[in-house]
PDB file of C-alpha atoms in Angstrom:
ATOM      1  CA  MET A   1      49.145 123.492 125.221  1.00  0.00           C
ATOM      2  CA  ILE A   2      51.186 124.154 128.072  1.00  0.00           C
ATOM      3  CA  LYS A   3      50.461 128.179 127.981  1.00  0.00           C
ATOM      4  CA  TRP A   4      46.898 127.104 128.648  1.00  0.00           C
ATOM      5  CA  PHE A   5      47.494 125.079 131.517  1.00  0.00           C
ATOM      6  CA  ALA A   6      49.825 127.360 132.975  1.00  0.00           C
ATOM      7  CA  ALA A   7      47.723 130.060 132.517  1.00  0.00           C
ATOM      8  CA  ILE A   8      44.503 128.262 134.648  1.00  0.00           C
ATOM      9  CA  LEU A   9      47.261 127.388 137.300  1.00  0.00           C
ATOM     10  CA  GLY A  10      48.348 131.062 137.449  1.00  0.00           C
ATOM     11  CA  TYR A  11      44.659 131.987 138.034  1.00  0.00           C
ATOM     12  CA  MET A  12      43.994 129.649 140.606  1.00  0.00           C
ATOM     13  CA  PHE A  13      46.979 130.872 142.832  1.00  0.00           C
ATOM     14  CA  PHE A  14      47.083 134.700 141.684  1.00  0.00           C
ATOM     15  CA  ARG A  15      44.059 135.351 139.744  1.00  0.00           C
ATOM     16  CA  LEU A  16      44.207 137.532 136.910  1.00  0.00           C
ATOM     17  CA  PRO A  17      48.198 138.647 137.018  1.00  0.00           C
ATOM     18  CA  GLY A  18      48.829 134.813 137.913  1.00  0.00           C
ATOM     19  CA  ALA A  19      46.695 133.918 134.444  1.00  0.00           C
ATOM     20  CA  VAL A  20      48.788 136.319 132.469  1.00  0.00           C
ATOM     21  CA  LEU A  21      52.039 135.582 133.718  1.00  0.00           C
ATOM     22  CA  GLY A  22      51.189 131.713 133.434  1.00  0.00           C
ATOM     23  CA  PHE A  23      50.164 132.373 129.823  1.00  0.00           C
ATOM     24  CA  ILE A  24      53.411 134.136 128.765  1.00  0.00           C
ATOM     25  CA  LEU A  25      55.658 131.755 130.499  1.00  0.00           C
ATOM     26  CA  GLY A  26      53.737 128.606 128.953  1.00  0.00           C
ATOM     27  CA  SER A  27      54.095 130.170 125.545  1.00  0.00           C
ATOM     28  CA  LEU A  28      57.699 130.432 125.974  1.00  0.00           C
ATOM     29  CA  LEU A  29      57.778 126.745 126.762  1.00  0.00           C
ATOM     30  CA  ASP A  30      55.609 125.812 124.234  1.00  0.00           C
ATOM     31  CA  ALA A  31      57.792 127.458 121.453  1.00  0.00           C
ATOM     32  CA  THR A  32      60.920 125.871 122.954  1.00  0.00           C
ATOM     33  CA  LYS A  33      59.247 122.812 122.589  1.00  0.00           C
ATOM     34  CA  ILE A  34      58.480 123.053 118.961  1.00  0.00           C
ATOM     35  CA  LYS A  35      61.738 124.151 118.344  1.00  0.00           C
ATOM     36  CA  THR A  36      63.469 121.226 120.019  1.00  0.00           C
ATOM     37  CA  SER A  37      61.303 118.693 118.344  1.00  0.00           C
ATOM     38  CA  GLY A  38      61.551 120.431 115.070  1.00  0.00           C
ATOM     39  CA  GLY A  39      65.317 119.925 115.016  1.00  0.00           C
ATOM     40  CA  PHE A  40      65.162 116.517 116.078  1.00  0.00           C
ATOM     41  CA  LYS A  41      62.823 115.757 113.255  1.00  0.00           C
ATOM     42  CA  THR A  42      65.231 117.692 110.688  1.00  0.00           C
ATOM     43  CA  VAL A  43      67.980 115.513 111.751  1.00  0.00           C
ATOM     44  CA  PHE A  44      66.454 111.931 112.126  1.00  0.00           C
ATOM     45  CA  SER A  45      63.600 112.249 109.524  1.00  0.00           C
ATOM     46  CA  GLN A  46      66.107 112.418 106.866  1.00  0.00           C
ATOM     47  CA  GLU A  47      67.165 109.080 105.019  1.00  0.00           C
ATOM     48  CA  PRO A  48      70.840 107.876 106.722  1.00  0.00           C
ATOM     49  CA  LYS A  49      73.616 108.546 103.948  1.00  0.00           C
ATOM     50  CA  VAL A  50      74.885 105.085 102.923  1.00  0.00           C
ATOM     51  CA  THR A  51      78.398 104.801 103.032  1.00  0.00           C
ATOM     52  CA  PRO A  52      81.241 102.196 103.344  1.00  0.00           C
ATOM     53  CA  ALA A  53      81.813 101.007 107.178  1.00  0.00           C
ATOM     54  CA  ASP A  54      83.867 102.994 109.394  1.00  0.00           C
ATOM     55  CA  PHE A  55      86.181  99.613 109.743  1.00  0.00           C
ATOM     56  CA  GLU A  56      86.928  99.489 105.941  1.00  0.00           C
ATOM     57  CA  LEU A  57      87.494 103.373 105.805  1.00  0.00           C
ATOM     58  CA  ASN A  58      90.063 103.134 108.838  1.00  0.00           C
ATOM     59  CA  LEU A  59      91.637 100.275 107.538  1.00  0.00           C
ATOM     60  CA  LEU A  60      91.942 101.888 104.294  1.00  0.00           C
ATOM     61  CA  SER A  61      93.459 104.957 106.061  1.00  0.00           C
ATOM     62  CA  LEU A  62      96.272 102.823 107.491  1.00  0.00           C
ATOM     63  CA  SER A  63      96.936 101.502 104.481  1.00  0.00           C
ATOM     64  CA  SER A  64      97.564 104.911 102.914  1.00  0.00           C
ATOM     65  CA  ILE A  65      99.819 105.675 105.496  1.00  0.00           C
ATOM     66  CA  VAL A  66     102.046 102.656 104.726  1.00  0.00           C
ATOM     67  CA  ILE A  67     101.934 103.409 101.018  1.00  0.00           C
ATOM     68  CA  LYS A  68     103.118 106.781 101.656  1.00  0.00           C
ATOM     69  CA  ALA A  69     105.785 106.037 104.001  1.00  0.00           C
ATOM     70  CA  ASP A  70     108.740 106.024 101.863  1.00  0.00           C
ATOM     71  CA  GLY A  71     107.667 109.259 100.167  1.00  0.00           C
ATOM     72  CA  ARG A  72     106.272 107.852  96.895  1.00  0.00           C
ATOM     73  CA  ILE A  73     103.331 106.149  96.006  1.00  0.00           C
ATOM     74  CA  ASN A  74     103.837 102.893  94.730  1.00  0.00           C
ATOM     75  CA  GLN A  75     101.200 101.358  91.982  1.00  0.00           C
ATOM     76  CA  THR A  76     102.019  97.899  93.085  1.00  0.00           C
ATOM     77  CA  GLU A  77     101.348  98.612  97.106  1.00  0.00           C
ATOM     78  CA  LEU A  78      97.895 100.118  95.645  1.00  0.00           C
ATOM     79  CA  ASP A  79      96.924  97.501  93.363  1.00  0.00           C
ATOM     80  CA  TYR A  80      97.801  94.900  96.401  1.00  0.00           C
ATOM     81  CA  VAL A  81      95.366  96.828  98.679  1.00  0.00           C
ATOM     82  CA  ARG A  82      92.571  97.046  95.973  1.00  0.00           C
ATOM     83  CA  ARG A  83      92.917  93.497  95.335  1.00  0.00           C
ATOM     84  CA  TYR A  84      92.690  92.863  99.240  1.00  0.00           C
ATOM     85  CA  PHE A  85      89.554  94.904  99.743  1.00  0.00           C
ATOM     86  CA  VAL A  86      88.008  93.109  96.465  1.00  0.00           C
ATOM     87  CA  SER A  87      88.550  89.676  97.951  1.00  0.00           C
ATOM     88  CA  ALA A  88      87.628  90.691 101.263  1.00  0.00           C
ATOM     89  CA  TYR A  89      84.209  92.538 100.716  1.00  0.00           C
ATOM     90  CA  GLY A  90      83.502  92.627  96.980  1.00  0.00           C
ATOM     91  CA  LYS A  91      84.033  94.681  94.130  1.00  0.00           C
ATOM     92  CA  GLU A  92      80.781  96.923  94.729  1.00  0.00           C
ATOM     93  CA  ARG A  93      81.552  97.601  98.449  1.00  0.00           C
ATOM     94  CA  ALA A  94      85.420  97.779  97.916  1.00  0.00           C
ATOM     95  CA  ASN A  95      85.021 100.531  95.289  1.00  0.00           C
ATOM     96  CA  ALA A  96      82.393 102.215  97.325  1.00  0.00           C
ATOM     97  CA  THR A  97      84.906 102.390 100.156  1.00  0.00           C
ATOM     98  CA  PHE A  98      87.506 103.585  97.899  1.00  0.00           C
ATOM     99  CA  ARG A  99      85.132 106.537  96.316  1.00  0.00           C
ATOM    100  CA  THR A 100      84.460 107.610 100.071  1.00  0.00           C
ATOM    101  CA  PHE A 101      87.991 107.533 100.890  1.00  0.00           C
ATOM    102  CA  ASN A 102      89.018 109.478  97.819  1.00  0.00           C
ATOM    103  CA  GLU A 103      86.247 112.056  98.634  1.00  0.00           C
ATOM    104  CA  ILE A 104      86.576 112.562 102.568  1.00  0.00           C
ATOM    105  CA  ILE A 105      90.063 111.340 103.718  1.00  0.00           C
ATOM    106  CA  LYS A 106      92.586 111.072 101.230  1.00  0.00           C
ATOM    107  CA  ASN A 107      93.464 114.709 100.716  1.00  0.00           C
ATOM    108  CA  ARG A 108      93.408 115.465 104.547  1.00  0.00           C
ATOM    109  CA  HIS A 109      95.912 114.420 107.287  1.00  0.00           C
ATOM    110  CA  VAL A 110      95.461 110.960 108.523  1.00  0.00           C
ATOM    111  CA  SER A 111      95.875 110.784 112.135  1.00  0.00           C
ATOM    112  CA  ALA A 112      97.438 106.824 112.795  1.00  0.00           C
ATOM    113  CA  GLN A 113      96.885 107.290 116.514  1.00  0.00           C
ATOM    114  CA  ARG A 114      93.099 108.482 116.246  1.00  0.00           C
ATOM    115  CA  VAL A 115      92.485 105.516 113.471  1.00  0.00           C
ATOM    116  CA  CYS A 116      93.989 103.076 115.780  1.00  0.00           C
ATOM    117  CA  LEU A 117      91.968 104.267 118.730  1.00  0.00           C
ATOM    118  CA  TYR A 118      88.907 103.337 116.691  1.00  0.00           C
ATOM    119  CA  ILE A 119      90.003 100.279 115.772  1.00  0.00           C
ATOM    120  CA  ASN A 120      91.312  99.266 119.188  1.00  0.00           C
ATOM    121  CA  GLN A 121      87.694 100.198 120.717  1.00  0.00           C
ATOM    122  CA  HIS A 122      86.058  97.616 118.152  1.00  0.00           C
ATOM    123  CA  THR A 123      88.515  94.303 117.388  1.00  0.00           C
ATOM    124  CA  ARG A 124      90.009  91.888 119.564  1.00  0.00           C
ATOM    125  CA  TYR A 125      93.656  91.267 119.750  1.00  0.00           C
ATOM    126  CA  PRO A 126      93.900  88.472 117.284  1.00  0.00           C
ATOM    127  CA  SER A 127      92.275  90.804 114.856  1.00  0.00           C
ATOM    128  CA  ARG A 128      94.986  93.590 115.293  1.00  0.00           C
ATOM    129  CA  LEU A 129      97.651  91.224 114.824  1.00  0.00           C
ATOM    130  CA  GLN A 130      95.912  90.075 111.497  1.00  0.00           C
ATOM    131  CA  ILE A 131      95.825  93.886 110.687  1.00  0.00           C
ATOM    132  CA  LEU A 132      99.713  94.224 111.253  1.00  0.00           C
ATOM    133  CA  HIS A 133     100.267  91.258 108.948  1.00  0.00           C
ATOM    134  CA  PHE A 134      98.301  93.134 106.257  1.00  0.00           C
ATOM    135  CA  LEU A 135     100.362  96.047 106.348  1.00  0.00           C
ATOM    136  CA  PHE A 136     103.506  94.322 106.222  1.00  0.00           C
ATOM    137  CA  GLY A 137     101.907  92.696 102.963  1.00  0.00           C
ATOM    138  CA  ILE A 138     101.126  96.191 101.273  1.00  0.00           C
ATOM    139  CA  ALA A 139     105.019  97.157 102.236  1.00  0.00           C
ATOM    140  CA  ASN A 140     106.254  93.947 100.782  1.00  0.00           C
ATOM    141  CA  ALA A 141     104.090  94.292  97.459  1.00  0.00           C
ATOM    142  CA  ASP A 142     106.901  95.556  95.527  1.00  0.00           C
ATOM    143  CA  GLY A 143     109.237  92.622  96.678  1.00  0.00           C
ATOM    144  CA  ARG A 144     110.960  94.623  99.676  1.00  0.00           C
ATOM    145  CA  VAL A 145     109.893  96.260 103.002  1.00  0.00           C
ATOM    146  CA  SER A 146     111.627  99.449 103.386  1.00  0.00           C
ATOM    147  CA  ILE A 147     113.252 100.895 106.334  1.00  0.00           C
ATOM    148  CA  SER A 148     110.621 104.047 106.576  1.00  0.00           C
ATOM    149  CA  GLU A 149     107.797 101.460 106.045  1.00  0.00           C
ATOM    150  CA  ALA A 150     108.650  99.410 108.573  1.00  0.00           C
ATOM    151  CA  GLU A 151     109.152 102.153 110.965  1.00  0.00           C
ATOM    152  CA  GLU A 152     106.102 103.403 110.236  1.00  0.00           C
ATOM    153  CA  ILE A 153     104.359 100.153 110.946  1.00  0.00           C
ATOM    154  CA  GLN A 154     105.848 100.025 113.902  1.00  0.00           C
ATOM    155  CA  LYS A 155     104.413 103.238 115.237  1.00  0.00           C
ATOM    156  CA  ILE A 156     101.074 101.882 113.943  1.00  0.00           C
ATOM    157  CA  ALA A 157     101.472  98.760 115.983  1.00  0.00           C
ATOM    158  CA  GLY A 158     102.403 100.952 119.082  1.00  0.00           C
ATOM    159  CA  PHE A 159      99.041 102.552 118.476  1.00  0.00           C
ATOM    160  CA  LEU A 160      97.104  99.380 118.063  1.00  0.00           C
ATOM    161  CA  ARG A 161      98.645  98.161 121.381  1.00  0.00           C
ATOM    162  CA  ILE A 162     100.675  95.083 119.883  1.00  0.00           C
ATOM    163  CA  ASN A 163     103.250  94.293 122.014  1.00  0.00           C
ATOM    164  CA  PHE A 164     106.952  94.379 120.847  1.00  0.00           C
ATOM    165  CA  LYS A 165     107.659  90.417 120.327  1.00  0.00           C
ATOM    166  CA  ASP A 166     104.447  90.063 118.534  1.00  0.00           C
ATOM    167  CA  PHE A 167     105.359  92.948 116.231  1.00  0.00           C
ATOM    168  CA  GLU A 168     108.947  91.524 115.792  1.00  0.00           C
ATOM    169  CA  SER A 169     107.518  88.062 114.844  1.00  0.00           C
ATOM    170  CA  ILE A 170     105.421  89.205 112.260  1.00  0.00           C
ATOM    171  CA  LYS A 171     107.858  91.554 111.083  1.00  0.00           C
ATOM    172  CA  ALA A 172     110.170  88.675 110.838  1.00  0.00           C
ATOM    173  CA  MET A 173     107.696  86.740 108.489  1.00  0.00           C
ATOM    174  CA  PHE A 174     108.938  89.404 105.867  1.00  0.00           C
ATOM    175  CA  PHE A 175     112.605  90.458 106.783  1.00  0.00           C
ATOM    176  CA  LYS A 176     114.306  86.972 106.079  1.00  0.00           C
ATOM    177  CA  THR A 177     117.666  87.364 108.185  1.00  0.00           C
ATOM    178  CA  GLY A 178     119.824  84.653 109.804  1.00  0.00           C
ATOM    179  CA  ASP A 179     117.526  84.475 113.042  1.00  0.00           C
ATOM    180  CA  HIS A 180     114.325  85.367 111.492  1.00  0.00           C
ATOM    181  CA  ALA A 181     112.829  81.927 112.486  1.00  0.00           C
ATOM    182  CA  TYR A 182     113.552  82.136 115.919  1.00  0.00           C
ATOM    183  CA  LYS A 183     112.007  85.928 116.054  1.00  0.00           C
ATOM    184  CA  ILE A 184     108.829  84.354 114.600  1.00  0.00           C
ATOM    185  CA  LEU A 185     108.675  82.086 117.462  1.00  0.00           C
ATOM    186  CA  GLU A 186     109.437  84.655 119.882  1.00  0.00           C
ATOM    187  CA  ILE A 187     112.540  83.000 121.170  1.00  0.00           C
ATOM    188  CA  ASP A 188     116.203  83.779 121.349  1.00  0.00           C
ATOM    189  CA  LYS A 189     118.676  81.172 119.346  1.00  0.00           C
ATOM    190  CA  THR A 190     119.966  80.432 122.990  1.00  0.00           C
ATOM    191  CA  ALA A 191     116.601  78.533 123.529  1.00  0.00           C
ATOM    192  CA  THR A 192     117.021  74.723 124.556  1.00  0.00           C
ATOM    193  CA  ASP A 193     114.895  72.281 122.378  1.00  0.00           C
ATOM    194  CA  ALA A 194     112.341  71.920 124.911  1.00  0.00           C
ATOM    195  CA  GLU A 195     111.838  75.849 124.758  1.00  0.00           C
ATOM    196  CA  VAL A 196     111.552  75.789 120.734  1.00  0.00           C
ATOM    197  CA  LYS A 197     108.689  72.893 120.903  1.00  0.00           C
ATOM    198  CA  LYS A 198     106.970  74.919 123.523  1.00  0.00           C
ATOM    199  CA  ALA A 199     107.158  78.389 121.774  1.00  0.00           C
ATOM    200  CA  PHE A 200     105.957  76.409 118.572  1.00  0.00           C
ATOM    201  CA  ARG A 201     102.801  75.123 120.715  1.00  0.00           C
ATOM    202  CA  THR A 202     102.166  78.775 121.832  1.00  0.00           C
ATOM    203  CA  MET A 203     102.805  80.420 118.668  1.00  0.00           C
ATOM    204  CA  ALA A 204     100.566  77.835 116.872  1.00  0.00           C
ATOM    205  CA  LYS A 205      97.880  78.572 119.098  1.00  0.00           C
ATOM    206  CA  LYS A 206      98.195  82.196 119.080  1.00  0.00           C
ATOM    207  CA  TYR A 207      97.886  82.559 115.090  1.00  0.00           C
ATOM    208  CA  HIS A 208      95.580  79.540 114.407  1.00  0.00           C
ATOM    209  CA  PRO A 209      92.654  80.844 112.147  1.00  0.00           C
ATOM    210  CA  ASP A 210      89.920  79.948 114.577  1.00  0.00           C
ATOM    211  CA  LYS A 211      91.056  82.997 116.655  1.00  0.00           C
ATOM    212  CA  ILE A 212      89.460  85.351 114.117  1.00  0.00           C
ATOM    213  CA  GLN A 213      86.471  83.467 112.962  1.00  0.00           C
ATOM    214  CA  HIS A 214      84.339  86.378 113.398  1.00  0.00           C
ATOM    215  CA  MET A 215      86.085  88.426 110.519  1.00  0.00           C
ATOM    216  CA  ASP A 216      85.683  88.285 106.751  1.00  0.00           C
ATOM    217  CA  GLU A 217      87.409  85.013 104.810  1.00  0.00           C
ATOM    218  CA  ILE A 218      90.065  87.293 103.598  1.00  0.00           C
ATOM    219  CA  HIS A 219      91.361  87.830 107.130  1.00  0.00           C
ATOM    220  CA  ILE A 220      91.239  84.240 107.844  1.00  0.00           C
ATOM    221  CA  LYS A 221      93.415  83.468 104.864  1.00  0.00           C
ATOM    222  CA  GLY A 222      96.002  86.141 106.431  1.00  0.00           C
ATOM    223  CA  ALA A 223      95.676  84.060 109.656  1.00  0.00           C
ATOM    224  CA  GLU A 224      96.432  80.909 107.758  1.00  0.00           C
ATOM    225  CA  ALA A 225      99.250  82.586 106.045  1.00  0.00           C
ATOM    226  CA  LYS A 226     100.880  83.691 109.602  1.00  0.00           C
ATOM    227  CA  PHE A 227     100.249  79.924 110.820  1.00  0.00           C
ATOM    228  CA  ARG A 228     102.132  78.790 107.842  1.00  0.00           C
ATOM    229  CA  GLU A 229     105.116  80.866 108.360  1.00  0.00           C
ATOM    230  CA  VAL A 230     105.065  79.581 112.147  1.00  0.00           C
ATOM    231  CA  GLN A 231     105.188  75.862 110.948  1.00  0.00           C
ATOM    232  CA  LYS A 232     107.998  76.936 108.213  1.00  0.00           C
ATOM    233  CA  ALA A 233     109.919  78.389 111.055  1.00  0.00           C
ATOM    234  CA  TYR A 234     109.621  75.860 113.461  1.00  0.00           C
ATOM    235  CA  ASP A 235     110.412  73.229 110.574  1.00  0.00           C
ATOM    236  CA  GLN A 236     113.679  75.372 109.726  1.00  0.00           C
ATOM    237  CA  ILE A 237     114.785  75.251 113.475  1.00  0.00           C
ATOM    238  CA  LYS A 238     114.198  71.589 113.768  1.00  0.00           C
ATOM    239  CA  LYS A 239     116.120  70.816 110.716  1.00  0.00           C
ATOM    240  CA  GLU A 240     119.058  73.038 111.705  1.00  0.00           C
ATOM    241  CA  ARG A 241     118.971  71.056 115.264  1.00  0.00           C
ATOM    242  CA  GLY A 242     118.231  67.931 114.358  1.00  0.00           C
ATOM    243  CA  ILE A 243     115.047  67.902 116.486  1.00  0.00           C
ATOM    244  CA  VAL A 244     112.705  64.892 115.980  1.00  0.00           C
TER     245      VAL A 244
END
């Protein structure tokens, strides 16, 4: 079509030589158009391949990093992840995620930084706190969180832009030390009773399940678990200090 239009324009301005030149240039433009439209047709006319959501695959990728952190693959931790995914997404969808992960990602190097970049772009801060809690849950599935696992999770927390106090708070939910209740509330043991009460109100608000109502039920349950840990920490401090 373009070649004939260009030939007519060429003839109007330059007679026969213009018509010939216009025809040649128009033919080239026609060929380019066909090639381009054919390329797009090839790409977009295909049925999209059905794969699990990127979020699930990225979450599974972070899980694999934690599982491999201590140099061995623990079956208990693997089972924990599988149960979590089945509870969160259903058996069929969870199995599809695991299949895709095994085929595409499992045998390749997983970049925690790249995965976290994607997650940061698609989740809010309270959701990322829940992801951190989930990763500690994986590490603790065999009864203890190893130093190497905690260090790996701390790196991930940094990539997820989680501040250090929040990291220490969630970590303290799994590491029961002499001052873990204070760490959960993100305060020092020297804090006054008034500061303890204020910290509890702040942390209860931060970890309230309502913050992640947009996520799946399993994530909401995780938020409820964190909320209970905050309450337990506060109750422990109140008991120790005789706060009423």
